[in-house]
């Protein structure tokens, strides 16, 4: 069941700064084809992915998140001391216990409320929803980071998933702004679909032990076809619902920034919405699927490519493990 959770006009909240961190190491499809039974041609035609960034051994999710956060703060012209809270959307935290966000806040030198939010690939949209409410009700500036090192969670020997994911982080600083809009949001979840995409073991359901190590069930497994079909339906439905709530039509959308999993999913969503494909941002060709980081990385990419102008209406849509999904609108503010 999808629920409407915000005022139809959205919250008066703007993105004051946007920053990213992509690990230095780039792994191309040809690199993967040297160690796996796959090919550049298979990966490109099935997914659109050409390369992905992979974290160095000493880099974890919080390192990428803190670097993206510093970049976003510099972009906003704000000191970390201006932050009221830090939210990290991630499904690949540094530790099972405790959260990654306090590590990020600490790296930034602030002792503000800091917590993780795990809605997998929908995590950034979920975190924007939580943060926008905090900003709009008087908390002050809130940092939202989508950060992942998913290459640590996939089985490097399983070609069906190893080729899909990459590492990275994207961050935004949200501030009150009477001329901007963040929302409305439509979020949804269906735990009945959890086994479509998950790590079956290594949590409290089936703790890590020698048997798990042997059967490799602590690694991510996916029913790709189910994920594909659900992603297209849920992203399209929630995007439509958001536009209806906002009393806008697809013609009012200047850019769709969808979760970057597969270019065929993005194309199918754009086609079902009736949106020209060139108005759908594609960054997965260079980043792979970076889960909660994919939308802020794609937003940053769109800005780098000069595709975001002051006052633009941007539609975000995501689907991920859980299963979770969500969409929202935002007004792009040039600063
Ligand atoms: N290289 C080469 N062949 C591969 C391969 C790889 N990396 N991965 C799988 N294959 C093979 C399969 O073994 C299968 O072979 P078979 O026909 O001999 O059994 C064949 O390719 C087709 O596999 P299939 O899974 O049917 O391919 P597909 O067209 O459905 O594409 C995905 C697979 C994963 C690209 C696609 O299902 C997808 O993108 N799903 C969504 C994934 C996603 O977005 N996940 C994250 C969401 S948040």
Short mmCIF file of C-alpha atoms and ligand atoms in Angstrom, two decimals:
data_model
loop_
_atom_site.label_atom_id
_atom_site.label_comp_id
_atom_site.label_asym_id
_atom_site.label_seq_id
_atom_site.Cartn_x
_atom_site.Cartn_y
_atom_site.Cartn_z
CA UNK A 1 0.00 0.00 0.00
CA UNK A 2 1.39 3.36 -0.98
CA UNK A 3 0.73 6.29 1.31
CA UNK A 4 0.75 10.01 0.75
CA UNK A 5 2.76 11.53 3.56
CA UNK A 6 3.31 15.23 2.92
CA UNK A 7 1.42 18.41 2.04
CA UNK A 8 0.38 18.42 -1.64
CA UNK A 9 2.57 21.46 -2.28
CA UNK A 10 5.59 19.86 -0.59
CA UNK A 11 7.67 21.43 2.19
CA UNK A 12 9.37 24.86 1.79
CA UNK A 13 12.80 23.26 1.77
CA UNK A 14 15.69 23.55 -0.71
CA UNK A 15 18.92 21.74 -1.48
CA UNK A 16 21.55 24.30 -0.47
CA UNK A 17 24.52 22.11 -1.38
CA UNK A 18 25.25 18.89 -3.25
CA UNK A 19 28.43 16.84 -3.00
CA UNK A 20 29.74 13.43 -4.00
CA UNK A 21 32.54 10.97 -3.51
CA UNK A 22 33.32 8.29 -6.06
CA UNK A 23 36.21 5.97 -5.18
CA UNK A 24 39.31 6.43 -7.35
CA UNK A 25 39.40 2.86 -8.69
CA UNK A 26 37.33 2.31 -11.82
CA UNK A 27 36.45 -1.25 -12.85
CA UNK A 28 35.28 -1.63 -16.44
CA UNK A 29 33.16 -4.44 -17.85
CA UNK A 30 36.24 -5.75 -19.62
CA UNK A 31 38.05 -5.87 -16.25
CA UNK A 32 35.20 -8.02 -14.87
CA UNK A 33 35.27 -10.25 -17.94
CA UNK A 34 38.83 -11.17 -17.01
CA UNK A 35 37.70 -12.77 -13.74
CA UNK A 36 34.07 -13.75 -14.45
CA UNK A 37 32.27 -15.60 -17.24
CA UNK A 38 30.72 -12.41 -18.64
CA UNK A 39 31.33 -9.82 -21.33
CA UNK A 40 31.14 -6.09 -21.89
CA UNK A 41 28.50 -6.77 -24.52
CA UNK A 42 26.24 -8.75 -22.11
CA UNK A 43 26.50 -6.19 -19.32
CA UNK A 44 26.01 -3.17 -21.58
CA UNK A 45 23.04 -4.52 -23.50
CA UNK A 46 21.23 -5.96 -20.43
CA UNK A 47 21.90 -3.09 -18.03
CA UNK A 48 23.52 -0.07 -19.70
CA UNK A 49 26.44 -0.24 -17.25
CA UNK A 50 29.94 0.35 -18.71
CA UNK A 51 31.98 0.78 -15.53
CA UNK A 52 31.67 1.25 -11.78
CA UNK A 53 33.82 2.74 -9.00
CA UNK A 54 35.11 0.37 -6.32
CA UNK A 55 36.21 1.44 -2.84
CA UNK A 56 39.83 0.88 -1.80
CA UNK A 57 40.35 -1.82 0.87
CA UNK A 58 40.75 0.79 3.61
CA UNK A 59 37.63 2.74 2.54
CA UNK A 60 34.26 1.98 4.14
CA UNK A 61 30.82 3.52 3.70
CA UNK A 62 31.37 6.22 6.34
CA UNK A 63 34.57 7.39 4.60
CA UNK A 64 32.75 7.87 1.32
CA UNK A 65 29.81 9.50 3.14
CA UNK A 66 32.02 11.94 5.07
CA UNK A 67 33.85 12.98 1.89
CA UNK A 68 30.56 13.58 0.05
CA UNK A 69 29.24 15.47 3.08
CA UNK A 70 32.29 17.79 3.15
CA UNK A 71 31.80 18.44 -0.57
CA UNK A 72 28.10 19.24 -0.03
CA UNK A 73 28.86 21.59 2.89
CA UNK A 74 31.48 23.42 0.81
CA UNK A 75 28.97 23.66 -2.04
CA UNK A 76 26.41 25.15 0.37
CA UNK A 77 29.00 27.53 1.85
CA UNK A 78 28.18 26.18 5.31
CA UNK A 79 30.27 24.91 8.19
CA UNK A 80 29.42 21.53 9.71
CA UNK A 81 28.52 23.45 12.89
CA UNK A 82 25.43 24.74 11.04
CA UNK A 83 23.98 21.22 10.85
CA UNK A 84 21.10 20.19 13.10
CA UNK A 85 21.23 16.50 12.17
CA UNK A 86 22.93 13.92 9.96
CA UNK A 87 21.00 11.14 8.23
CA UNK A 88 22.81 8.42 6.31
CA UNK A 89 20.75 6.30 3.96
CA UNK A 90 22.62 3.03 3.52
CA UNK A 91 22.13 -0.71 3.31
CA UNK A 92 25.87 -1.39 3.53
CA UNK A 93 26.85 0.21 6.87
CA UNK A 94 30.38 0.11 8.29
CA UNK A 95 29.14 -2.18 11.08
CA UNK A 96 26.01 -4.26 11.72
CA UNK A 97 26.02 -2.51 15.12
CA UNK A 98 26.32 0.54 15.38
CA UNK A 99 25.09 3.10 12.85
CA UNK A 100 27.21 4.83 10.21
CA UNK A 101 25.78 8.35 10.60
CA UNK A 102 27.40 9.05 14.00
CA UNK A 103 30.78 8.15 12.44
CA UNK A 104 30.09 10.65 9.66
CA UNK A 105 29.02 13.37 12.12
CA UNK A 106 32.15 12.70 14.14
CA UNK A 107 34.34 12.91 11.03
CA UNK A 108 32.73 16.30 10.37
CA UNK A 109 33.47 17.33 13.96
CA UNK A 110 29.87 17.71 15.15
CA UNK A 111 27.91 15.94 17.89
CA UNK A 112 24.40 16.38 16.49
CA UNK A 113 21.64 13.75 16.25
CA UNK A 114 22.81 11.23 13.67
CA UNK A 115 21.06 8.08 12.49
CA UNK A 116 20.94 5.62 9.61
CA UNK A 117 17.95 4.89 7.47
CA UNK A 118 17.81 1.59 5.60
CA UNK A 119 15.36 1.48 2.73
CA UNK A 120 18.01 0.07 0.36
CA UNK A 121 17.86 1.67 -3.10
CA UNK A 122 14.86 3.80 -2.03
CA UNK A 123 16.82 5.05 0.99
CA UNK A 124 17.67 8.48 -0.35
CA UNK A 125 14.03 9.32 -1.15
CA UNK A 126 12.94 8.00 2.26
CA UNK A 127 15.67 10.04 3.98
CA UNK A 128 14.67 13.19 2.10
CA UNK A 129 11.12 12.68 3.41
CA UNK A 130 12.30 12.43 7.01
CA UNK A 131 14.78 15.29 6.69
CA UNK A 132 12.37 17.65 4.90
CA UNK A 133 9.90 17.31 7.76
CA UNK A 134 12.66 18.11 10.26
CA UNK A 135 13.83 21.16 8.32
CA UNK A 136 10.31 22.45 7.72
CA UNK A 137 9.34 22.14 11.38
CA UNK A 138 12.26 24.18 12.65
CA UNK A 139 15.24 21.90 13.24
CA UNK A 140 17.54 23.86 10.91
CA UNK A 141 19.89 22.50 8.23
CA UNK A 142 19.92 18.71 7.86
CA UNK A 143 22.56 16.69 6.01
CA UNK A 144 21.27 13.71 4.03
CA UNK A 145 23.84 11.29 2.64
CA UNK A 146 23.23 8.25 0.44
CA UNK A 147 26.33 6.07 0.76
CA UNK A 148 27.17 2.47 -0.11
CA UNK A 149 30.02 0.03 -0.54
CA UNK A 150 27.86 -2.67 -2.08
CA UNK A 151 30.80 -4.32 -3.80
CA UNK A 152 31.55 -5.70 -0.31
CA UNK A 153 28.11 -7.32 -0.08
CA UNK A 154 27.99 -9.05 -3.47
CA UNK A 155 29.64 -12.38 -4.15
CA UNK A 156 32.60 -11.55 -6.41
CA UNK A 157 32.17 -15.01 -7.99
CA UNK A 158 28.45 -14.56 -8.80
CA UNK A 159 28.23 -12.95 -12.24
CA UNK A 160 24.48 -12.41 -11.95
CA UNK A 161 24.96 -9.69 -9.30
CA UNK A 162 28.67 -8.82 -9.19
CA UNK A 163 28.48 -6.90 -12.46
CA UNK A 164 25.60 -4.68 -11.36
CA UNK A 165 26.84 -2.77 -8.34
CA UNK A 166 29.30 0.02 -7.59
CA UNK A 167 30.43 2.08 -4.60
CA UNK A 168 29.95 5.78 -3.93
CA UNK A 169 28.24 8.48 -1.92
CA UNK A 170 26.17 11.58 -2.60
CA UNK A 171 25.10 14.18 -0.06
CA UNK A 172 22.75 17.14 0.14
CA UNK A 173 22.34 19.89 2.72
CA UNK A 174 18.68 20.76 3.17
CA UNK A 175 17.69 24.24 4.42
CA UNK A 176 14.42 26.13 4.89
CA UNK A 177 13.51 28.17 1.78
CA UNK A 178 10.08 29.75 1.28
CA UNK A 179 10.57 29.81 -2.52
CA UNK A 180 11.41 26.13 -2.87
CA UNK A 181 9.49 22.91 -2.70
CA UNK A 182 10.54 19.46 -1.52
CA UNK A 183 7.66 17.04 -1.88
CA UNK A 184 5.04 15.82 -2.02
CA UNK A 185 6.32 12.34 -1.27
CA UNK A 186 4.77 8.97 -1.95
CA UNK A 187 6.48 6.09 -0.16
CA UNK A 188 5.63 2.41 0.00
CA UNK A 189 6.92 -0.95 1.19
CA UNK A 190 6.02 -4.63 0.92
CA UNK A 191 7.97 -6.99 3.16
CA UNK A 192 6.32 -9.88 1.33
CA UNK A 193 8.77 -9.15 -1.46
CA UNK A 194 11.87 -9.11 0.74
CA UNK A 195 13.42 -12.33 -0.58
CA UNK A 196 13.48 -10.89 -4.11
CA UNK A 197 16.68 -9.08 -3.18
CA UNK A 198 18.45 -9.67 0.13
CA UNK A 199 21.28 -11.25 2.05
CA UNK A 200 19.58 -14.40 3.40
CA UNK A 201 22.15 -14.91 6.19
CA UNK A 202 24.46 -12.90 8.39
CA UNK A 203 21.67 -11.11 10.26
CA UNK A 204 19.67 -12.22 13.31
CA UNK A 205 17.42 -14.56 11.28
CA UNK A 206 20.35 -16.74 10.36
CA UNK A 207 23.53 -15.56 12.06
CA UNK A 208 26.88 -15.85 10.39
CA UNK A 209 28.65 -19.16 11.06
CA UNK A 210 30.85 -21.68 9.28
CA UNK A 211 27.86 -23.13 7.40
CA UNK A 212 26.90 -19.69 6.09
CA UNK A 213 30.48 -19.08 5.07
CA UNK A 214 30.45 -22.36 3.15
CA UNK A 215 27.11 -21.84 1.37
CA UNK A 216 27.89 -18.14 0.72
CA UNK A 217 24.37 -17.10 1.76
CA UNK A 218 25.68 -13.95 3.48
CA UNK A 219 26.10 -12.49 0.00
CA UNK A 220 23.39 -10.61 -1.87
CA UNK A 221 21.03 -12.74 -3.94
CA UNK A 222 18.46 -11.45 -6.38
CA UNK A 223 15.59 -12.67 -8.53
CA UNK A 224 16.45 -10.24 -11.30
CA UNK A 225 13.30 -10.61 -13.37
CA UNK A 226 11.00 -10.02 -10.37
CA UNK A 227 13.00 -6.99 -9.30
CA UNK A 228 12.89 -5.63 -12.83
CA UNK A 229 9.10 -5.95 -13.18
CA UNK A 230 8.35 -4.58 -9.72
CA UNK A 231 10.75 -1.67 -10.16
CA UNK A 232 9.06 -0.55 -13.39
CA UNK A 233 5.55 -0.78 -11.91
CA UNK A 234 6.29 0.78 -8.51
CA UNK A 235 8.48 3.62 -9.80
CA UNK A 236 5.90 4.53 -12.45
CA UNK A 237 2.94 4.33 -10.03
CA UNK A 238 4.57 6.38 -7.30
CA UNK A 239 5.77 9.00 -9.81
CA UNK A 240 2.22 9.30 -11.18
CA UNK A 241 0.75 9.59 -7.68
CA UNK A 242 3.20 12.34 -6.75
CA UNK A 243 2.30 14.33 -9.87
CA UNK A 244 -1.41 13.88 -9.14
CA UNK A 245 -0.98 15.03 -5.55
CA UNK A 246 0.94 18.09 -6.73
CA UNK A 247 -1.67 18.73 -9.45
CA UNK A 248 1.05 18.69 -12.09
CA UNK A 249 1.33 16.79 -15.33
CA UNK A 250 4.30 14.97 -16.78
CA UNK A 251 4.81 17.98 -19.08
CA UNK A 252 5.74 20.03 -15.99
CA UNK A 253 8.70 17.74 -15.22
CA UNK A 254 12.05 19.17 -16.32
CA UNK A 255 14.11 16.14 -15.29
CA UNK A 256 13.42 12.64 -13.98
CA UNK A 257 16.17 11.36 -11.70
CA UNK A 258 15.32 7.72 -11.15
CA UNK A 259 17.21 5.16 -9.12
CA UNK A 260 20.08 4.04 -11.34
CA UNK A 261 19.83 0.24 -11.51
CA UNK A 262 19.27 -0.54 -15.16
CA UNK A 263 18.80 1.74 -18.17
CA UNK A 264 16.00 -0.51 -19.41
CA UNK A 265 14.09 0.13 -16.16
CA UNK A 266 14.63 3.88 -16.52
CA UNK A 267 13.52 3.84 -20.17
CA UNK A 268 10.41 1.78 -19.35
CA UNK A 269 9.42 4.15 -16.52
CA UNK A 270 9.92 7.22 -18.72
CA UNK A 271 7.92 5.61 -21.56
CA UNK A 272 5.02 4.65 -19.26
CA UNK A 273 4.94 8.16 -17.82
CA UNK A 274 5.00 9.64 -21.34
CA UNK A 275 8.26 11.47 -20.59
CA UNK A 276 10.84 11.90 -23.38
CA UNK A 277 13.82 9.62 -22.67
CA UNK A 278 16.23 12.58 -22.86
CA UNK A 279 14.53 14.05 -19.76
CA UNK A 280 15.55 10.97 -17.75
CA UNK A 281 19.00 11.26 -16.21
CA UNK A 282 21.28 8.28 -16.90
CA UNK A 283 24.43 7.99 -14.80
CA UNK A 284 24.51 4.24 -14.20
CA UNK A 285 26.65 3.76 -17.31
CA UNK A 286 29.56 5.22 -15.28
CA UNK A 287 28.52 4.42 -11.70
CA UNK A 288 26.71 1.07 -11.83
CA UNK A 289 23.98 0.56 -9.23
CA UNK A 290 25.08 2.42 -6.10
CA UNK A 291 21.78 1.82 -4.25
CA UNK A 292 21.01 4.70 -1.84
CA UNK A 293 23.81 6.78 -3.39
CA UNK A 294 22.51 6.54 -6.93
CA UNK A 295 20.01 9.40 -6.91
CA UNK A 296 22.27 12.07 -5.34
CA UNK A 297 25.11 10.92 -7.64
CA UNK A 298 22.77 11.26 -10.64
CA UNK A 299 21.57 14.69 -9.47
CA UNK A 300 25.19 15.81 -9.23
CA UNK A 301 25.91 14.33 -12.66
CA UNK A 302 22.92 16.20 -14.11
CA UNK A 303 24.17 19.46 -12.64
CA UNK A 304 27.69 18.81 -14.03
CA UNK A 305 26.10 18.28 -17.44
CA UNK A 306 24.24 21.61 -17.19
CA UNK A 307 20.84 19.93 -17.11
CA UNK A 308 19.55 21.66 -13.95
CA UNK A 309 18.34 25.25 -14.10
CA UNK A 310 17.00 27.49 -11.36
CA UNK A 311 13.33 26.72 -10.69
CA UNK A 312 13.35 23.37 -12.50
CA UNK A 313 10.88 20.73 -11.32
CA UNK A 314 12.76 17.50 -10.69
CA UNK A 315 11.00 14.17 -10.18
CA UNK A 316 12.80 11.50 -8.14
CA UNK A 317 11.67 7.85 -8.19
CA UNK A 318 13.18 4.74 -6.66
CA UNK A 319 12.62 1.05 -6.00
CA UNK A 320 14.75 -1.22 -3.86
CA UNK A 321 15.17 -4.16 -1.55
CA UNK A 322 12.61 -4.52 1.20
CA UNK A 323 10.77 -4.17 -1.10
CA UNK A 324 10.59 -0.39 -0.83
CA UNK A 325 9.73 2.35 -3.27
CA UNK A 326 9.05 6.04 -3.40
CA UNK A 327 8.91 9.23 -5.42
CA UNK A 328 8.95 12.96 -4.76
CA UNK A 329 9.26 16.32 -6.45
CA UNK A 330 11.80 19.04 -5.77
CA UNK A 331 12.44 22.54 -7.01
CA UNK A 332 16.04 22.98 -8.10
CA UNK A 333 17.52 26.19 -6.69
CA UNK A 334 20.68 27.58 -8.24
CA UNK A 335 22.98 29.17 -5.68
N1 LIG B 1 27.16 -12.22 -17.90
C1 LIG B 1 26.76 -13.10 -18.82
N2 LIG B 1 25.65 -13.84 -18.69
C2 LIG B 1 24.92 -13.67 -17.57
C3 LIG B 1 25.29 -12.78 -16.57
C4 LIG B 1 26.47 -12.02 -16.76
N3 LIG B 1 26.90 -11.12 -15.87
N4 LIG B 1 24.37 -12.81 -15.58
C5 LIG B 1 23.47 -13.72 -15.95
N5 LIG B 1 23.79 -14.24 -17.15
C6 LIG B 1 23.08 -15.24 -17.94
C7 LIG B 1 22.14 -16.09 -17.12
O1 LIG B 1 22.84 -17.14 -16.52
C8 LIG B 1 21.15 -16.55 -18.16
O2 LIG B 1 21.72 -17.62 -18.86
P1 LIG B 1 20.79 -18.85 -19.34
O3 LIG B 1 19.78 -18.24 -20.28
O4 LIG B 1 21.77 -19.76 -19.99
O5 LIG B 1 20.17 -19.39 -18.08
C9 LIG B 1 21.08 -15.37 -19.14
O6 LIG B 1 22.24 -14.57 -18.87
C10 LIG B 1 19.85 -14.52 -18.97
O7 LIG B 1 19.70 -14.21 -17.62
P2 LIG B 1 18.48 -13.38 -17.12
O8 LIG B 1 18.56 -13.23 -15.63
O9 LIG B 1 17.21 -13.90 -17.71
O10 LIG B 1 18.80 -11.97 -17.82
P3 LIG B 1 17.90 -10.69 -17.86
O11 LIG B 1 17.74 -10.26 -19.25
O12 LIG B 1 16.67 -10.83 -17.00
O13 LIG B 1 18.83 -9.61 -17.16
C11 LIG B 1 19.30 -8.52 -15.12
C12 LIG B 1 19.30 -9.84 -15.85
C13 LIG B 1 19.85 -8.75 -13.71
C14 LIG B 1 20.18 -7.52 -15.84
C15 LIG B 1 17.85 -7.99 -15.05
O14 LIG B 1 16.98 -8.99 -14.59
C16 LIG B 1 17.74 -6.81 -14.17
O15 LIG B 1 18.31 -5.76 -14.44
N6 LIG B 1 16.97 -6.91 -13.09
C17 LIG B 1 16.86 -5.85 -12.15
C18 LIG B 1 18.09 -5.80 -11.34
C19 LIG B 1 18.12 -4.62 -10.46
O16 LIG B 1 17.79 -3.55 -10.91
N7 LIG B 1 18.50 -4.81 -9.21
C20 LIG B 1 18.62 -3.81 -8.25
C21 LIG B 1 17.32 -3.13 -8.06
S1 LIG B 1 17.38 -2.03 -6.78
#
